[in-house]
mmCIF file of C-alpha atoms in Angstrom:
data_model
loop_
_atom_site.group_PDB
_atom_site.id
_atom_site.type_symbol
_atom_site.label_atom_id
_atom_site.label_comp_id
_atom_site.label_asym_id
_atom_site.label_seq_id
_atom_site.Cartn_x
_atom_site.Cartn_y
_atom_site.Cartn_z
ATOM 1 C CA MET A 1 0.038 -0.092 -0.028
ATOM 2 C CA LYS A 2 1.450 3.621 -0.860
ATOM 3 C CA LEU A 3 1.804 6.201 1.333
ATOM 4 C CA VAL A 4 -0.649 8.220 -0.575
ATOM 5 C CA ASP A 5 -3.213 5.322 0.137
ATOM 6 C CA ILE A 6 -2.799 5.424 3.743
ATOM 7 C CA LEU A 7 -2.753 9.269 3.963
ATOM 8 C CA LEU A 8 -6.147 8.877 1.757
ATOM 9 C CA GLU A 9 -7.869 6.203 3.844
ATOM 10 C CA PHE A 10 -6.936 7.905 7.737
ATOM 11 C CA SER A 11 -8.543 11.362 5.842
ATOM 12 C CA ARG A 12 -11.494 9.346 5.003
ATOM 13 C CA SER A 13 -11.694 7.487 8.601
ATOM 14 C CA ALA A 14 -10.902 10.962 10.799
ATOM 15 C CA ASP A 15 -13.824 11.967 13.010
ATOM 16 C CA LEU A 16 -15.803 14.495 12.345
ATOM 17 C CA TYR A 17 -17.382 17.405 14.804
ATOM 18 C CA HIS A 18 -20.699 19.166 15.203
ATOM 19 C CA ALA A 19 -21.049 21.805 17.751
ATOM 20 C CA SER A 20 -24.875 22.154 19.403
ATOM 21 C CA LYS A 21 -25.845 24.939 21.130
ATOM 22 C CA ILE A 22 -27.852 24.697 24.181
ATOM 23 C CA GLY A 23 -31.165 25.598 22.504
ATOM 24 C CA PHE A 24 -31.151 22.912 20.274
ATOM 25 C CA TYR A 25 -29.186 19.938 22.008
ATOM 26 C CA GLU A 26 -32.552 18.735 24.042
ATOM 27 C CA ASP A 27 -34.800 18.122 20.884
ATOM 28 C CA GLN A 28 -31.806 16.251 19.011
ATOM 29 C CA LEU A 29 -31.305 14.024 21.627
ATOM 30 C CA LYS A 30 -34.800 13.313 22.275
ATOM 31 C CA GLY A 31 -35.569 12.980 18.808
ATOM 32 C CA ASN A 32 -32.299 11.608 17.660
ATOM 33 C CA PHE A 33 -31.698 13.776 14.605
ATOM 34 C CA ILE A 34 -29.641 16.840 13.966
ATOM 35 C CA THR A 35 -31.605 19.151 11.435
ATOM 36 C CA ALA A 36 -30.140 20.365 8.263
ATOM 37 C CA SER A 37 -29.789 24.119 8.773
ATOM 38 C CA THR A 38 -27.121 25.438 6.949
ATOM 39 C CA ILE A 39 -27.279 26.627 3.471
ATOM 40 C CA HIS A 40 -24.620 27.324 0.937
ATOM 41 C CA ARG A 41 -24.186 28.527 -2.729
ATOM 42 C CA TYR A 42 -23.335 25.954 -5.081
ATOM 43 C CA TRP A 43 -21.974 26.283 -8.527
ATOM 44 C CA LYS A 44 -21.901 23.135 -10.782
ATOM 45 C CA ASP A 45 -18.140 23.609 -11.757
ATOM 46 C CA GLY A 46 -17.243 23.427 -8.030
ATOM 47 C CA GLN A 47 -15.672 26.606 -7.464
ATOM 48 C CA ARG A 48 -15.812 28.830 -5.194
ATOM 49 C CA ARG A 49 -16.897 32.582 -6.137
ATOM 50 C CA GLU A 50 -17.267 36.041 -4.168
ATOM 51 C CA ARG A 51 -20.082 38.768 -4.782
ATOM 52 C CA GLY A 52 -18.816 40.518 -7.859
ATOM 53 C CA GLU A 53 -17.294 37.755 -9.423
ATOM 54 C CA PRO A 54 -18.272 36.327 -12.985
ATOM 55 C CA LYS A 55 -20.785 33.579 -12.766
ATOM 56 C CA TYR A 56 -21.347 34.513 -8.899
ATOM 57 C CA ASP A 57 -25.240 34.484 -9.746
ATOM 58 C CA ASP A 58 -24.878 31.282 -11.546
ATOM 59 C CA HIS A 59 -25.493 28.931 -8.315
ATOM 60 C CA VAL A 60 -27.849 26.822 -6.467
ATOM 61 C CA TRP A 61 -28.597 26.292 -3.085
ATOM 62 C CA ILE A 62 -27.541 23.370 -1.279
ATOM 63 C CA LYS A 63 -28.808 22.504 2.253
ATOM 64 C CA GLY A 64 -26.834 20.332 4.871
ATOM 65 C CA ILE A 65 -25.240 19.839 8.325
ATOM 66 C CA SER A 66 -21.764 21.867 8.744
ATOM 67 C CA LEU A 67 -18.976 19.567 10.188
ATOM 68 C CA THR A 68 -15.339 20.370 10.998
ATOM 69 C CA ARG A 69 -11.965 18.069 11.286
ATOM 70 C CA SER A 70 -10.985 20.363 13.997
ATOM 71 C CA LEU A 71 -12.306 19.929 17.537
ATOM 72 C CA ASP A 72 -10.718 23.335 18.430
ATOM 73 C CA PHE A 73 -12.877 24.716 15.713
ATOM 74 C CA ALA A 74 -15.965 23.154 17.037
ATOM 75 C CA LYS A 75 -15.585 24.027 20.392
ATOM 76 C CA ARG A 76 -15.905 27.676 19.520
ATOM 77 C CA TRP A 77 -19.349 27.290 18.027
ATOM 78 C CA GLY A 78 -21.002 25.421 21.237
ATOM 79 C CA PRO A 79 -20.777 23.760 24.334
ATOM 80 C CA ILE A 80 -22.032 20.499 22.912
ATOM 81 C CA VAL A 81 -19.869 18.668 20.493
ATOM 82 C CA TYR A 82 -21.065 15.514 18.792
ATOM 83 C CA VAL A 83 -18.019 13.618 17.419
ATOM 84 C CA LEU A 84 -19.381 11.988 14.132
ATOM 85 C CA ASP A 85 -18.153 8.837 12.417
ATOM 86 C CA GLN A 86 -17.350 9.688 9.095
ATOM 87 C CA SER A 87 -17.377 6.614 7.712
ATOM 88 C CA LYS A 88 -20.498 5.669 8.544
ATOM 89 C CA LEU A 89 -21.728 8.816 7.316
ATOM 90 C CA THR A 90 -20.006 8.161 3.892
ATOM 91 C CA ALA A 91 -21.794 5.329 3.503
ATOM 92 C CA ARG A 92 -25.215 6.990 3.392
ATOM 93 C CA TYR A 93 -24.513 10.518 2.496
ATOM 94 C CA LYS A 94 -22.104 12.865 0.233
ATOM 95 C CA PHE A 95 -19.944 15.676 1.377
ATOM 96 C CA LEU A 96 -18.634 18.816 -0.234
ATOM 97 C CA PRO A 97 -15.364 19.783 1.393
ATOM 98 C CA LEU A 98 -15.644 23.791 1.630
ATOM 99 C CA LYS A 99 -12.458 25.833 1.956
ATOM 100 C CA TRP A 100 -12.945 29.081 3.614
ATOM 101 C CA ASN A 101 -9.936 31.252 3.385
ATOM 102 C CA SER A 102 -11.084 34.688 2.652
ATOM 103 C CA PRO A 103 -9.300 37.497 4.351
ATOM 104 C CA LYS A 104 -12.753 39.665 3.724
ATOM 105 C CA VAL A 105 -14.660 37.264 6.243
ATOM 106 C CA LYS A 106 -11.531 36.383 8.418
ATOM 107 C CA ARG A 107 -12.568 32.895 8.308
ATOM 108 C CA PHE A 108 -9.555 30.116 7.790
ATOM 109 C CA GLU A 109 -10.953 26.902 8.140
ATOM 110 C CA ASN A 110 -11.983 23.676 5.670
ATOM 111 C CA GLU A 111 -15.530 22.573 6.448
ATOM 112 C CA GLU A 112 -16.918 19.349 5.602
ATOM 113 C CA PHE A 113 -20.276 20.128 4.447
ATOM 114 C CA LEU A 114 -22.591 17.239 4.841
ATOM 115 C CA TRP A 115 -25.154 17.969 1.679
ATOM 116 C CA MET A 116 -28.736 16.665 2.618
ATOM 117 C CA ASN A 117 -31.044 18.027 0.182
ATOM 118 C CA THR A 118 -29.753 15.925 -2.703
ATOM 119 C CA SER A 119 -28.694 12.506 -3.622
ATOM 120 C CA LYS A 120 -28.521 12.677 -7.445
ATOM 121 C CA ILE A 121 -24.542 12.291 -8.376
ATOM 122 C CA SER A 122 -23.222 12.232 -11.919
ATOM 123 C CA GLY A 123 -19.979 12.160 -13.505
ATOM 124 C CA ASP A 124 -19.599 15.944 -13.517
ATOM 125 C CA GLY A 125 -20.055 15.983 -9.710
ATOM 126 C CA PRO A 126 -23.357 16.571 -7.778
ATOM 127 C CA GLU A 127 -26.756 17.326 -9.088
ATOM 128 C CA PRO A 128 -28.038 19.939 -6.693
ATOM 129 C CA VAL A 129 -31.465 20.705 -6.348
ATOM 130 C CA ARG A 130 -32.713 24.621 -5.995
ATOM 131 C CA TYR A 131 -33.231 25.057 -2.488
ATOM 132 C CA ALA A 132 -36.905 25.453 -1.698
ATOM 133 C CA ASP A 133 -38.644 25.333 2.019
ATOM 134 C CA ASP A 134 -38.688 21.700 1.847
ATOM 135 C CA GLY A 135 -39.487 21.662 5.460
ATOM 136 C CA LYS A 136 -37.045 20.013 7.873
ATOM 137 C CA VAL A 137 -34.225 17.926 6.354
ATOM 138 C CA LYS A 138 -32.434 15.715 8.926
ATOM 139 C CA LEU A 139 -30.083 13.308 9.702
ATOM 140 C CA ASN A 140 -32.132 10.614 11.587
ATOM 141 C CA ASN A 141 -30.747 8.078 13.797
ATOM 142 C CA LEU A 142 -27.740 10.447 15.301
ATOM 143 C CA SER A 143 -27.059 7.650 17.902
ATOM 144 C CA ARG A 144 -25.828 5.477 14.888
ATOM 145 C CA TYR A 145 -23.268 7.918 13.588
ATOM 146 C CA LEU A 146 -21.908 9.181 17.308
ATOM 147 C CA LYS A 147 -18.841 8.290 18.418
ATOM 148 C CA ARG A 148 -19.006 10.109 21.402
ATOM 149 C CA ILE A 149 -19.931 13.500 22.823
ATOM 150 C CA ILE A 150 -18.189 16.167 24.561
ATOM 151 C CA LEU A 151 -19.641 18.624 26.812
ATOM 152 C CA VAL A 152 -17.524 21.717 26.726
ATOM 153 C CA ASN A 153 -17.064 23.517 30.308
ATOM 154 C CA LYS A 154 -15.818 27.182 29.485
ATOM 155 C CA PHE A 155 -19.115 27.868 28.373
ATOM 156 C CA PHE A 156 -20.474 27.512 31.793
ATOM 157 C CA GLY A 157 -17.942 29.787 33.548
ATOM 158 C CA PRO A 158 -15.053 29.127 36.173
ATOM 159 C CA ASN A 159 -17.545 27.632 38.733
ATOM 160 C CA TYR A 160 -19.250 25.044 36.290
ATOM 161 C CA LYS A 161 -19.137 22.668 38.592
ATOM 162 C CA LYS A 162 -21.773 24.121 41.016
ATOM 163 C CA ASP A 163 -24.074 25.500 38.432
ATOM 164 C CA GLU A 164 -27.354 24.225 38.312
ATOM 165 C CA PHE A 165 -27.935 24.683 34.607
ATOM 166 C CA TYR A 166 -24.550 22.736 33.805
ATOM 167 C CA LEU A 167 -25.707 19.825 36.207
ATOM 168 C CA LYS A 168 -28.824 19.485 34.306
ATOM 169 C CA VAL A 169 -27.162 19.597 30.904
ATOM 170 C CA LYS A 170 -24.778 17.035 31.894
ATOM 171 C CA ASP A 171 -27.385 14.986 33.574
ATOM 172 C CA ASN A 172 -29.343 14.877 30.110
ATOM 173 C CA LEU A 173 -26.176 13.889 28.182
ATOM 174 C CA GLU A 174 -25.309 10.997 30.923
ATOM 175 C CA LYS A 175 -28.584 9.822 30.541
ATOM 176 C CA PHE A 176 -28.559 9.919 26.232
ATOM 177 C CA CYS A 177 -25.121 8.458 26.425
ATOM 178 C CA LYS A 178 -25.909 5.407 28.690
ATOM 179 C CA LEU A 179 -29.217 4.568 26.757
ATOM 180 C CA ASN A 180 -27.441 4.737 23.586
ATOM 181 C CA LYS A 181 -23.955 3.316 24.571
ATOM 182 C CA ILE A 182 -22.190 6.337 23.829
ATOM 183 C CA PRO A 183 -19.121 7.697 25.675
ATOM 184 C CA LEU A 184 -19.540 11.136 27.503
ATOM 185 C CA GLU A 185 -16.443 13.261 27.881
ATOM 186 C CA THR A 186 -16.364 16.297 30.086
ATOM 187 C CA PRO A 187 -12.725 17.738 30.138
ATOM 188 C CA GLU A 188 -11.822 20.161 32.426
ATOM 189 C CA ASN A 189 -10.655 22.927 29.651
#
């Protein structure tokens, strides 16, 4: 096996992270899903464009879930981080890698966008559908794809171990994790 093949296999099996805000996690765990709430512009040639460039308006809207390979980046978005199994997701869904390195928006990240509103793939790449309010598009059976959940304590302040709200969130996560045999991590930082 060549080094390139080994690195490719490793990158396809790396953990993917999705942070959840406090206002969403309870519904996600009770319903065992994540709602696809992110939309992106997509150009059929796969190129990214900025406003004012030729063909900027020649796009379609795609809907999905934003994931990242960086745990540190995910921790900035919310106190509950789902660690997802990329291999299981890849067997069922398509990913669109998005490189955010625009100095205009001061965002430098490689996003793995879990494409949820189309499954049609041709030799030219994905065939997106025009975005319409298609109701709730969800990643169902969330527990099937979870490797573990991380509770990011820094969101609850320095005395989080005594904070009632933190303890309630932790208790809810512990119950879900125990029921679904998923590890829960509560690192000190």
